XYZ file of C-alpha atoms in Angstrom:
702
model
C -21.253 1.268 17.692
C -20.709 -1.792 15.587
C -22.131 -1.981 12.086
C -24.509 -4.681 10.966
C -21.932 -6.391 8.762
C -21.647 -10.137 9.176
C -19.419 -12.508 7.305
C -21.243 -14.726 4.852
C -19.912 -18.174 4.023
C -19.603 -19.787 0.623
C -17.778 -22.662 -0.988
C -14.317 -22.014 -2.388
C -15.683 -22.646 -5.867
C -18.225 -19.856 -5.445
C -15.314 -17.536 -4.754
C -13.137 -18.742 -7.610
C -10.954 -21.186 -5.671
C -10.707 -24.971 -5.685
C -11.689 -26.849 -2.510
C -9.297 -29.760 -2.881
C -6.324 -27.447 -3.225
C -7.290 -25.493 -0.116
C -7.809 -28.724 1.814
C -4.328 -29.838 0.791
C -2.937 -26.492 1.892
C -4.686 -26.838 5.252
C -3.305 -30.334 5.832
C 0.214 -29.024 5.285
C -0.408 -25.991 7.484
C -1.988 -28.089 10.218
C 1.056 -30.332 10.246
C 3.201 -27.243 10.746
C 1.503 -26.035 13.882
C -1.225 -23.852 12.416
C -4.034 -22.912 14.802
C -6.190 -20.738 12.516
C -6.516 -20.530 8.731
C -9.102 -18.275 7.092
C -9.546 -17.285 3.446
C -12.104 -14.640 2.460
C -13.140 -12.951 -0.792
C -15.986 -10.638 -1.624
C -17.230 -10.389 1.981
C -17.527 -14.174 2.140
C -15.450 -16.633 4.112
C -14.574 -19.350 1.631
C -12.407 -21.521 3.849
C -11.988 -21.561 7.628
C -10.189 -24.158 9.700
C -8.985 -24.376 13.302
C -6.749 -26.766 15.180
C -8.452 -29.199 17.546
C -7.574 -27.049 20.557
C -8.777 -23.829 18.932
C -12.003 -22.273 17.616
C -13.385 -19.144 15.985
C -14.127 -17.461 19.310
C -10.648 -17.857 20.765
C -8.086 -15.062 20.562
C -4.591 -15.845 19.343
C -1.581 -13.787 20.313
C -0.403 -11.332 17.683
C 3.310 -11.039 18.336
C 4.498 -8.371 15.883
C 1.307 -8.543 13.850
C 0.394 -5.854 16.388
C 2.729 -3.490 14.537
C 0.098 -3.381 11.785
C -3.094 -3.890 13.799
C -2.118 -1.413 16.512
C 0.933 0.576 15.423
C -0.102 1.328 11.868
C -3.828 1.695 12.525
C -3.265 4.241 15.282
C -0.826 6.162 13.085
C -3.318 6.132 10.219
C -6.143 7.535 12.335
C -3.858 10.264 13.694
C -2.720 11.081 10.155
C -6.307 11.233 8.963
C -7.092 13.676 11.770
C -4.218 15.897 10.681
C -2.336 15.389 13.947
C 0.835 13.878 12.494
C 2.499 13.168 9.149
C 5.026 10.503 8.138
C 7.716 13.074 7.456
C 7.417 14.886 10.769
C 10.550 14.632 12.863
C 10.016 12.434 15.887
C 11.739 15.002 18.084
C 8.733 17.280 17.581
C 6.915 14.814 19.838
C 9.913 13.585 21.856
C 11.678 16.661 23.253
C 14.426 14.477 24.783
C 15.660 13.755 21.242
C 16.037 17.329 20.023
C 19.663 17.734 21.045
C 20.840 14.280 19.995
C 22.703 14.538 16.652
C 21.209 11.284 15.325
C 17.877 10.970 17.107
C 16.952 14.488 16.025
C 17.012 13.239 12.415
C 14.567 10.379 12.947
C 11.208 10.833 11.227
C 7.882 9.143 11.823
C 8.423 7.325 8.529
C 11.713 5.941 9.807
C 10.080 4.627 12.970
C 7.234 2.992 11.045
C 9.535 1.285 8.530
C 12.419 -0.002 10.671
C 14.847 2.477 9.156
C 15.318 4.740 12.194
C 18.580 3.164 13.302
C 17.226 2.620 16.837
C 18.789 -0.688 17.842
C 16.486 -3.644 18.346
C 16.088 -5.189 21.785
C 17.171 -8.610 20.561
C 20.403 -10.538 20.802
C 22.822 -9.243 18.182
C 26.055 -10.675 16.830
C 27.879 -7.889 18.657
C 26.272 -9.019 21.920
C 27.483 -12.557 21.294
C 31.016 -11.431 20.443
C 31.150 -9.301 23.574
C 29.990 -12.210 25.720
C 32.573 -14.541 24.199
C 35.326 -11.996 24.769
C 34.281 -11.729 28.412
C 34.079 -15.497 28.802
C 30.398 -15.612 29.690
C 27.374 -17.334 28.261
C 24.412 -15.391 26.970
C 20.857 -16.607 26.468
C 18.951 -16.121 23.237
C 15.753 -15.618 25.235
C 15.139 -11.890 25.006
C 13.521 -11.900 28.448
C 16.901 -12.892 29.919
C 19.081 -10.466 28.010
C 21.218 -8.187 30.170
C 20.954 -4.418 30.249
C 18.346 -2.321 28.543
C 17.414 -5.045 26.042
C 16.159 -7.494 28.636
C 14.594 -4.620 30.544
C 12.602 -3.665 27.455
C 10.921 -7.073 27.351
C 10.563 -7.437 31.128
C 9.150 -3.889 31.185
C 11.657 -2.865 33.876
C 11.084 -0.066 34.586
C 9.106 0.361 31.360
C 9.847 -0.262 27.673
C 9.187 3.283 26.499
C 11.761 5.037 28.670
C 14.348 2.439 27.660
C 13.500 2.844 23.971
C 13.699 6.611 24.268
C 16.775 7.017 26.460
C 18.831 3.800 26.393
C 18.474 2.243 22.947
C 21.314 3.610 20.794
C 21.020 4.724 17.184
C 23.386 2.491 15.235
C 23.274 4.142 11.786
C 22.213 7.332 10.065
C 18.396 7.430 10.156
C 16.897 6.455 6.818
C 20.122 5.010 5.422
C 19.513 1.328 6.157
C 17.016 -1.237 7.385
C 17.166 -2.853 10.804
C 14.074 -4.332 12.429
C 13.409 -2.464 15.664
C 10.866 -3.107 18.390
C 12.076 -0.063 20.366
C 11.696 1.981 17.187
C 8.084 0.867 16.985
C 7.657 1.728 20.673
C 8.766 5.243 19.853
C 6.173 5.345 17.078
C 3.543 4.685 19.749
C 5.157 7.416 21.852
C 4.957 9.992 19.050
C 1.393 9.081 18.058
C 0.282 9.313 21.683
C 1.946 12.708 22.033
C 0.134 13.841 18.889
C -3.199 12.686 20.356
C -2.955 14.881 23.423
C -5.757 17.407 23.490
C -8.028 15.187 21.388
C -10.974 13.108 22.581
C -8.780 9.997 22.499
C -5.719 10.419 24.730
C -4.282 6.929 24.224
C -3.983 4.390 21.432
C -6.249 1.828 23.076
C -9.162 4.243 23.398
C -8.515 5.635 19.928
C -8.646 2.246 18.248
C -11.551 0.968 20.296
C -13.799 3.915 19.485
C -12.567 4.845 16.013
C -11.856 1.441 14.466
C -12.573 -1.709 16.467
C -16.127 -1.006 17.581
C -17.171 0.526 14.233
C -16.048 -2.616 12.386
C -18.007 -4.804 14.777
C -15.412 -6.016 17.290
C -16.436 -6.646 20.875
C -14.247 -6.896 23.946
C -14.087 -10.661 23.482
C -12.510 -10.251 20.040
C -9.395 -8.269 20.874
C -6.859 -7.074 23.402
C -3.744 -4.963 22.882
C -0.681 -3.570 24.612
C -0.097 -6.437 27.048
C -3.228 -5.164 28.830
C -1.152 -2.345 30.307
C -0.942 1.429 30.039
C 2.354 3.074 31.001
C 2.141 6.634 32.353
C 5.337 8.418 31.302
C 5.746 12.182 31.144
C 1.964 12.429 31.481
C 1.521 10.318 28.345
C -0.696 7.186 28.588
C 1.438 4.848 26.475
C 0.207 1.542 25.045
C 2.532 -1.001 23.429
C 2.115 -1.340 19.673
C 4.900 -3.825 18.844
C 3.316 -6.929 20.383
C 1.193 -7.998 23.302
C -2.093 -8.271 21.435
C -4.696 -10.964 21.003
C -7.333 -11.193 18.241
C -9.699 -13.785 16.881
C -9.095 -14.779 13.285
C -12.350 -13.197 12.174
C -11.475 -9.972 13.979
C -8.188 -9.804 12.094
C -10.057 -10.495 8.857
C -12.325 -7.515 9.566
C -9.272 -5.272 9.804
C -8.140 -6.729 6.496
C -11.529 -5.931 4.981
C -11.273 -2.343 6.221
C -7.906 -1.988 4.485
C -9.158 -3.575 1.253
C -12.061 -1.134 1.241
C -9.790 1.890 1.573
C -10.808 2.634 5.157
C -14.552 2.487 4.426
C -16.966 0.361 6.430
C -20.611 -0.059 5.538
C -20.954 3.461 4.193
C -18.804 5.101 6.881
C -15.291 6.342 6.102
C -13.341 5.352 9.218
C -9.968 6.292 7.715
C -9.448 8.390 4.594
C -8.620 6.386 1.467
C -5.507 8.446 0.709
C -4.120 7.647 4.155
C -4.844 3.948 3.704
C -3.102 3.938 0.328
C -0.065 5.676 1.784
C 0.174 3.286 4.720
C -0.108 0.124 2.625
C 2.193 1.234 -0.188
C 5.965 0.931 -0.171
C 7.249 3.838 1.911
C 10.453 4.304 -0.075
C 12.829 3.341 2.734
C 15.551 0.662 2.537
C 14.557 -2.994 2.391
C 16.298 -5.744 4.322
C 19.090 -6.601 1.927
C 20.708 -8.776 4.596
C 17.649 -11.023 4.672
C 17.383 -11.135 0.906
C 21.041 -12.112 0.641
C 20.379 -15.263 2.688
C 17.412 -16.099 0.477
C 14.537 -14.769 2.548
C 11.715 -13.211 0.533
C 11.541 -10.169 2.768
C 9.231 -7.455 1.404
C 9.522 -3.702 1.552
C 8.009 -1.607 4.310
C 4.826 0.365 4.293
C 3.883 2.386 7.356
C 3.694 -0.510 9.788
C 2.734 -2.966 7.037
C 4.752 -5.025 4.583
C 4.447 -4.247 0.874
C 4.923 -6.554 -2.100
C 5.831 -3.520 -4.220
C 8.613 -5.312 -6.119
C 6.780 -8.647 -6.151
C 9.278 -10.450 -3.975
C 6.291 -12.734 -3.376
C 6.238 -13.685 -7.027
C 2.795 -15.230 -7.268
C 1.036 -12.295 -5.647
C 0.224 -8.967 -7.298
C 2.213 -5.876 -6.445
C -0.607 -4.435 -4.346
C -0.442 -7.282 -1.814
C 0.270 -6.171 1.756
C 0.689 -8.001 5.028
C 1.033 -7.703 8.751
C 3.246 -10.308 10.369
C 4.506 -11.486 13.731
C 6.834 -14.078 15.231
C 5.573 -17.597 14.710
C 4.147 -16.427 11.390
C 1.043 -14.679 12.665
C -0.183 -13.328 9.341
C -2.780 -11.050 7.832
C -2.502 -10.845 4.046
C -4.601 -8.497 1.938
C -4.675 -8.315 -1.855
C -6.948 -5.490 -3.056
C -6.841 -6.399 -6.743
C -8.037 -9.910 -5.936
C -10.307 -8.947 -3.062
C -8.455 -11.546 -1.017
C -7.909 -11.808 2.742
C -5.881 -14.532 4.454
C -5.445 -14.929 8.211
C -3.103 -17.489 9.727
C -1.937 -18.093 13.313
C 0.288 -20.726 14.863
C 3.954 -21.588 15.133
C 6.721 -20.889 12.625
C 6.206 -22.512 9.232
C 9.836 -22.558 8.104
C 11.253 -26.074 8.501
C 14.567 -24.547 9.555
C 13.759 -21.683 11.937
C 17.445 -21.374 12.813
C 18.063 -20.199 9.254
C 16.159 -17.017 10.157
C 14.251 -16.914 6.889
C 10.964 -15.682 8.321
C 9.119 -15.123 5.055
C 10.067 -18.242 3.121
C 7.819 -20.507 5.158
C 4.980 -18.002 4.853
C 5.346 -17.809 1.081
C 5.894 -21.529 0.519
C 3.211 -22.904 2.814
C 0.620 -20.119 3.000
C 0.714 -17.542 0.212
C 1.634 -19.739 -2.749
C -0.739 -22.630 -1.942
C -3.665 -20.225 -1.671
C -2.715 -18.529 -4.943
C -2.399 -21.953 -6.551
C -5.922 -22.717 -5.339
C -7.396 -20.091 -7.635
C -9.318 -21.292 -10.635
C -8.281 -18.569 -13.063
C -11.071 -16.154 -13.806
C -11.396 -13.567 -16.553
C -10.750 -10.025 -15.344
C -13.571 -8.629 -17.479
C -17.145 -9.774 -18.210
C -18.057 -11.927 -21.167
C -18.429 -10.101 -24.454
C -21.926 -9.279 -25.632
C -20.626 -8.651 -29.143
C -18.484 -11.726 -29.787
C -20.411 -14.369 -27.899
C -18.320 -17.405 -28.756
C -15.365 -18.791 -30.673
C -14.929 -22.151 -32.390
C -11.443 -23.422 -33.152
C -10.517 -25.807 -35.941
C -9.542 -29.240 -34.577
C -5.842 -29.833 -33.860
C -5.605 -32.074 -36.912
C -6.167 -29.038 -39.156
C -3.460 -26.877 -37.590
C -0.645 -25.818 -39.924
C 2.920 -25.909 -38.583
C 6.170 -24.592 -40.042
C 9.615 -23.890 -38.557
C 9.147 -27.005 -36.478
C 11.142 -27.475 -33.324
C 9.271 -29.349 -30.591
C 11.029 -30.358 -27.389
C 14.141 -32.041 -28.783
C 15.121 -29.445 -31.353
C 14.851 -25.677 -31.366
C 12.328 -24.356 -33.840
C 11.430 -20.703 -33.591
C 8.973 -18.729 -31.496
C 7.244 -15.335 -31.037
C 6.092 -14.480 -34.625
C 4.646 -10.945 -34.357
C 3.267 -9.895 -37.752
C 2.133 -6.917 -39.826
C 0.511 -6.423 -43.251
C 2.831 -4.460 -45.525
C 2.350 -2.233 -48.567
C 3.452 -5.003 -50.963
C 0.593 -7.215 -49.787
C 2.765 -9.581 -47.767
C 2.934 -10.291 -44.050
C 6.264 -9.545 -42.384
C 7.270 -11.361 -39.240
C 10.145 -12.034 -36.869
C 11.105 -15.108 -34.896
C 13.086 -15.755 -31.762
C 15.555 -18.360 -30.503
C 15.628 -20.530 -33.592
C 16.534 -21.202 -37.191
C 13.541 -19.801 -39.056
C 11.533 -21.299 -41.889
C 12.583 -24.275 -43.962
C 15.197 -24.427 -45.300
C 16.437 -23.332 -41.900
C 19.507 -21.140 -41.553
C 22.767 -22.521 -40.194
C 23.150 -20.504 -36.999
C 20.606 -20.007 -34.241
C 19.334 -16.443 -33.936
C 17.677 -14.686 -31.037
C 15.988 -12.491 -33.652
C 15.444 -13.574 -37.230
C 13.211 -12.142 -39.930
C 10.722 -13.553 -42.403
C 7.985 -12.853 -44.926
C 4.695 -14.666 -45.597
C 3.276 -14.579 -49.116
C -0.297 -15.692 -49.741
C -3.368 -16.626 -47.758
C -3.796 -18.629 -44.552
C -4.046 -21.987 -46.335
C -1.683 -21.589 -49.284
C 1.056 -19.288 -48.062
C 4.759 -19.463 -48.720
C 7.078 -18.557 -45.838
C 10.641 -17.387 -46.416
C 13.509 -16.188 -44.278
C 14.938 -12.700 -44.758
C 18.612 -12.264 -43.952
C 19.732 -8.905 -42.550
C 23.103 -7.887 -41.176
C 21.501 -5.029 -39.252
C 18.280 -6.740 -38.135
C 19.482 -10.115 -36.864
C 20.717 -10.759 -33.337
C 22.191 -13.643 -31.375
C 22.096 -14.588 -27.718
C 20.280 -17.128 -25.547
C 17.038 -16.288 -23.766
C 17.078 -12.919 -21.993
C 20.569 -12.217 -23.336
C 19.322 -11.998 -26.901
C 17.174 -9.262 -28.380
C 13.828 -10.445 -29.780
C 10.968 -8.790 -31.589
C 7.806 -8.048 -29.624
C 5.889 -6.118 -32.278
C 5.879 -5.081 -35.934
C 3.911 -2.520 -37.931
C 4.162 -0.849 -41.315
C 3.156 2.797 -41.535
C 3.783 4.961 -44.599
C 5.711 2.089 -46.255
C 8.221 2.046 -43.388
C 8.457 -1.155 -41.346
C 8.893 -0.563 -37.608
C 9.898 -3.173 -35.049
C 9.967 -3.161 -31.273
C 12.766 -5.283 -29.831
C 12.756 -6.527 -26.239
C 15.713 -7.526 -24.029
C 17.423 -4.357 -25.204
C 19.820 -4.367 -22.251
C 20.752 -7.997 -22.982
C 19.548 -8.943 -19.503
C 15.872 -9.486 -20.249
C 14.774 -5.888 -19.771
C 14.043 -2.706 -21.720
C 13.003 -2.275 -25.338
C 14.056 -0.258 -28.353
C 12.727 0.648 -31.786
C 14.132 -0.022 -35.239
C 12.891 0.691 -38.754
C 13.419 -0.569 -42.273
C 12.640 1.205 -45.546
C 13.395 -1.830 -47.744
C 11.059 -4.507 -46.379
C 13.220 -5.846 -43.565
C 16.556 -6.126 -45.352
C 18.300 -3.244 -43.601
C 17.501 -1.759 -40.207
C 18.298 1.473 -38.387
C 17.930 1.757 -34.609
C 16.913 4.540 -32.259
C 19.567 5.738 -29.840
C 17.112 5.607 -26.915
C 15.330 2.793 -25.094
C 12.168 2.358 -23.100
C 13.546 1.346 -19.731
C 10.018 0.995 -18.338
C 8.544 -1.490 -20.819
C 9.666 -5.022 -21.593
C 7.246 -6.139 -24.307
C 5.783 -3.259 -26.348
C 3.721 -4.175 -29.371
C 1.861 -2.176 -31.991
C -1.888 -2.144 -32.445
C -2.172 -3.457 -36.014
C -4.759 -2.230 -38.513
C -4.985 -2.971 -42.241
C -2.434 -3.031 -45.042
C 0.253 -0.406 -44.472
C -1.823 0.818 -41.491
C -4.893 1.464 -43.648
C -8.122 1.848 -41.707
C -6.349 3.170 -38.620
C -8.538 4.780 -36.002
C -6.942 8.216 -36.416
C -3.599 9.809 -37.204
C -1.817 8.090 -34.296
C 0.108 4.835 -34.010
C -0.954 2.938 -30.874
C 1.281 0.721 -28.750
C 0.626 -1.451 -25.689
C 2.928 -3.124 -23.171
C 2.593 -4.780 -19.822
C 3.802 -2.307 -17.197
C 7.178 -3.844 -16.408
C 10.731 -3.571 -17.762
C 11.011 -7.354 -18.223
C 9.318 -9.476 -20.859
C 9.604 -12.407 -18.460
C 7.677 -11.016 -15.491
C 3.903 -11.218 -15.306
C 2.506 -8.144 -13.562
C -0.871 -6.581 -12.862
C -1.675 -4.307 -15.785
C -1.020 -3.092 -19.317
C -0.398 0.453 -20.504
C -1.291 2.190 -23.771
C 0.798 4.706 -25.713
C 0.261 6.732 -28.853
C 2.551 8.652 -31.172
C 2.249 10.398 -34.520
C 3.948 8.431 -37.334
C 6.446 11.214 -37.954
C 7.428 11.124 -34.267
C 7.864 7.361 -33.870
C 11.654 7.706 -33.769
C 11.542 10.473 -31.155
C 11.073 9.537 -27.513
C 9.590 12.979 -26.808
C 6.709 12.339 -29.203
C 5.041 9.609 -27.141
C 1.942 10.152 -25.032
C 0.665 7.768 -22.386
C -2.871 6.803 -21.479
C -3.622 8.096 -17.992
C -7.323 7.542 -17.315
C -10.835 8.037 -18.638
C -12.393 11.391 -17.892
C -15.929 12.033 -16.706
C -17.179 12.123 -20.281
C -15.747 8.722 -21.134
C -12.816 10.105 -23.119
C -9.175 9.081 -22.681
C -6.790 11.452 -20.936
C -3.233 11.436 -22.302
C -0.073 12.417 -20.458
C 3.322 13.374 -21.842
C 5.077 12.372 -18.618
C 5.538 8.615 -18.509
C 5.269 8.705 -14.713
C 1.637 9.771 -15.092
C 0.636 6.664 -17.049
C -2.289 4.610 -15.814
C -3.483 1.079 -16.534
C -5.562 0.528 -19.641
C -6.177 -3.128 -18.769
C -5.810 -4.820 -15.385
C -5.312 -8.531 -14.802
C -3.429 -9.086 -11.524
C -0.439 -11.355 -11.899
C -1.359 -12.256 -15.497
C -0.251 -9.264 -17.556
C 2.747 -10.108 -19.718
C 3.086 -10.802 -23.464
C 0.321 -9.739 -25.824
C -0.747 -8.506 -29.244
C -3.657 -6.408 -30.561
C -5.243 -6.476 -34.016
C -8.171 -4.425 -35.281
C -10.958 -6.524 -36.791
C -12.383 -4.122 -39.367
C -15.303 -6.392 -40.244
C -16.596 -6.268 -36.683
C -15.221 -2.866 -35.747
C -13.560 -4.394 -32.672
C -10.032 -4.654 -31.302
C -8.884 -8.208 -30.493
C -6.304 -8.489 -27.703
C -4.425 -11.770 -27.306
C -2.794 -12.243 -23.894
C -0.607 -14.984 -22.511
C -1.755 -16.692 -19.311
C 0.903 -17.797 -16.860
C -0.071 -20.827 -14.801
C 1.816 -22.865 -12.242
C 4.720 -24.765 -13.762
C 3.486 -24.358 -17.346
C 5.793 -23.831 -20.317
C 3.230 -22.238 -22.612
C 5.002 -23.506 -25.716
C 3.796 -26.986 -24.774
C 1.151 -26.512 -22.096
C -1.125 -23.853 -20.640
C -3.543 -21.276 -21.936
C -4.262 -17.768 -23.129
C -7.056 -15.226 -23.143
C -8.703 -13.115 -25.821
C -10.561 -9.849 -25.276
C -12.421 -7.362 -27.455
C -13.265 -3.677 -27.256
C -14.602 -0.895 -29.485
C -11.581 1.336 -28.737
C -7.917 0.733 -27.893
C -8.690 1.894 -24.341
C -11.715 -0.343 -23.927
C -14.066 -1.100 -22.369
C -12.723 -4.642 -22.605
C -14.812 -7.804 -22.602
C -13.760 -11.442 -22.578
C -14.089 -13.539 -25.736
C -12.041 -16.582 -24.715
C -10.256 -17.561 -21.505
C -8.584 -20.896 -20.863
C -5.790 -21.807 -18.497
C -5.479 -25.174 -20.254
C -5.954 -25.105 -24.025
C -5.990 -28.327 -26.036
C -2.467 -27.575 -27.297
C 0.300 -25.333 -26.059
C -0.533 -21.742 -27.064
C 3.073 -20.611 -27.301
C 4.810 -17.542 -25.921
C 2.958 -15.153 -28.234
C -0.066 -15.186 -30.496
C -1.562 -12.719 -32.961
C -4.397 -12.373 -35.475
C -3.000 -11.061 -38.793
C -5.461 -8.548 -40.197
C -4.782 -9.785 -43.749
C -6.158 -13.187 -42.794
C -9.465 -11.912 -41.422
C -12.614 -12.395 -43.485
C -14.433 -9.357 -44.822
C -17.231 -9.791 -42.281
C -14.686 -10.299 -39.500
C -16.152 -13.607 -38.379
C -13.342 -15.848 -39.604
C -9.877 -15.206 -38.222
C -6.579 -17.058 -38.081
C -4.328 -17.118 -35.071
C -0.570 -17.335 -35.580
C 1.268 -18.551 -32.482
C 4.421 -20.345 -31.384
C 3.075 -23.671 -30.132
C 5.916 -26.169 -29.658
C 8.354 -23.576 -31.009
C 6.629 -23.709 -34.405
C 5.081 -21.177 -36.737
C 1.549 -22.374 -36.017
C -1.700 -21.324 -37.718
C -5.185 -22.185 -36.449
C -8.465 -20.966 -37.880
C -11.283 -19.757 -35.637
C -14.861 -18.712 -36.287
C -16.323 -15.979 -34.115
C -19.937 -16.075 -33.031
C -21.307 -12.551 -33.251
C -24.455 -11.223 -31.614
C -27.081 -9.962 -34.030
C-alpha cells in the first residue's frame, strides 16, 4: 500500500530559489498555454501553479511522457526482477521476428532508445512525396493517415499487431536515430512477454502494485494505456507510448523515486543500479537531424532523455527528462535534488519549425535554473570562519587593459628556487612596458613582496604562443619542482580543448614540450606548496582539473591526479583519484577511465587554482563561478574552499556570485605572499584584464 510520504511546501527562498524569478517564469509559461507548473526540491514543493481551468487534483494527458512513466518504468521493474536485459534481442520475446534479417537484430536497448529502425507511425517526407506523385492530398493528422500508420493510431485492428507485422525497419538496427512510437509499442510487447509466469501478467498491474501504489498514488491520480488492454497471442498488452493521464503531483512522485535511486521511504522499489542505467545515456545514436536544425535534442536513456553531453547547457550532465507532445515534461536533476513538472500546449513559438526541445529549454528549464540563488556545494568552514578583503581603493593593478584595450589575463603563479614568482598571462601584451604583439601565452616574473614587487616580461621563442581565444594556447598552471619549472597549457588542440605539459630548466626562457596531451582535461593546474615545492605533502606532485576537455565549459565536478616528479613528463606515470575507502583514505587508479570526482559543484566546475597555506595547514581552492550573462573579468563572483588534504573534506570559506569587482577568469594565492601564521594572504587575479592584487585577512577559529 501507499507510504506515508506527503509533500511539504516551502517558499522558493527556503529551497534556494528566488520567488520573483519563478513568478516571472510562470507568467511567461501561462501565456504559452501552460496548465501545470511545479518545482520541488528536498521533498518540498517550492512553487506550484495551475491555469484557471485546472487544479492539483486534475489529471493531464501524458502524450509521449508515457514512454518514461509507463514504458521505462515497466522495463526497469522487469530488469530488476531479472526477467529481461537491455541487450536481449527482441526476437527472444517476439518469435515472429526471428526469421526477419533486420528485425532479428533489434535489441531491447534499440526499442527503448528509438534506434531500432522500426518506422514511426507519423507522416514522413516519403509519404508526402508519394502522395504528390499520385496527385492526392494527405492529412498531417496521424489519425487520418492511410495504411498501417493511421491504423496504429485508430487501433484498427490493434496497434501492437501493426507495429510487429506491418511497420517496416528502415535502417540497420542501432545505426541511427529515428523516433518510433511502434518501436516503443514493441518494447511493451517484449516486457509483457517477459512478465508471463510472474505475479504481474501485464504492465498496468505491474506498475500499479510495484510502483504507483507504493509511492502513494491512488486511482484518481493516474491512468495509462488509453484505458485498454489488447489481448494478442495470449499477451495482455498495454500501450506505453501515450494514452496516459497523471496529476502533476503524481508525476513529481515518480520524479522523486528516480532521484532517490528507486528507493521510497525505506523500501527499494527498483534497484539503484537499474535506475542509474535507465537514466544514463544508453550509448545509441542521438538525433543529429534535429540538432542540425538547431533543436537541443538530448541523448536517449532507456525510455528517458539524458543530458549526458549537456545539450541543455545550464543543467548538469545528470539531468534527465520524460517528454511528450505539447511539451508534457518531467525533469529530474539528482545533483541539485530538483524536480520540475509542466503540462500544457507546445511552448515553441514556431511549432512548424519542429524544434521540440528549444521551447522547453528556453521557457522552462533555463528560467528555473536562472531562479536559483547560488549556494555553496559544501558547508561553511569551521577552521577559516571568515575573510575580510581590502577595500577596492587599495587594490594594485598592472598590465592594465579594461574594456577598451586588451590587457592580460589568467596569471597562474609559482614560487621558484631563486625566490621569485613566475607567472604566465593570456591574450595580451604583458607587463609595462608592454610588448609589441599580442600573445595568447606570454611569460613573466615577479620580484619582491606583495606591496613592493617589480613585474617583468620574459621573452621566449619556445614558450610564447599566438592565437585568439580558444585558438591560442594559454597557461592554466605553473609549478617548480627540483629547480625545473613546469607549465600546463590549455587549448592544446587550438580549438579550446585538451592540455599539454612543458618544462623549463632556465627560469622560463626556453621550453620543451611533451609529445602527448591530456584529451580529457581542459584546465589542469598544479597544487602549489612552498618555494621550489618545499613543504609538499609527500613525494608526489598533485594536479586538479575540472572534468571536461574544454576550459570554456562549466561542468559538475573536479578531478585530482598525482605523479612522482621524475614521471611528470611521462603520461604513464599519472594516477587518478577514484574514491575514499572505508578507512577514509584515497584510492588511486592508473586507468583514467576509473577517475572519480574529488569535488562536486553541479554546473559550476571550471577554472581553478589550489595553494597550500602552510601557516594554517590547509589547502585553499579558488574556483570561478559562472553566472547568467556575466563576463567575470568585469562582473560576477568566485568561491573559495579549504581542506586539510588535497582530496578534502572541503568546506566553504567564501562564496559570492556578485563580488564588488570583477574577479577575473582565474585567481590564485601565491604561497610566497602568505604570512607566517597563514592569516594574511594575497589574491592575484585578472580583474578587468589586469594583473590584480588584493590582500585578505582570514578569520581562524581558535
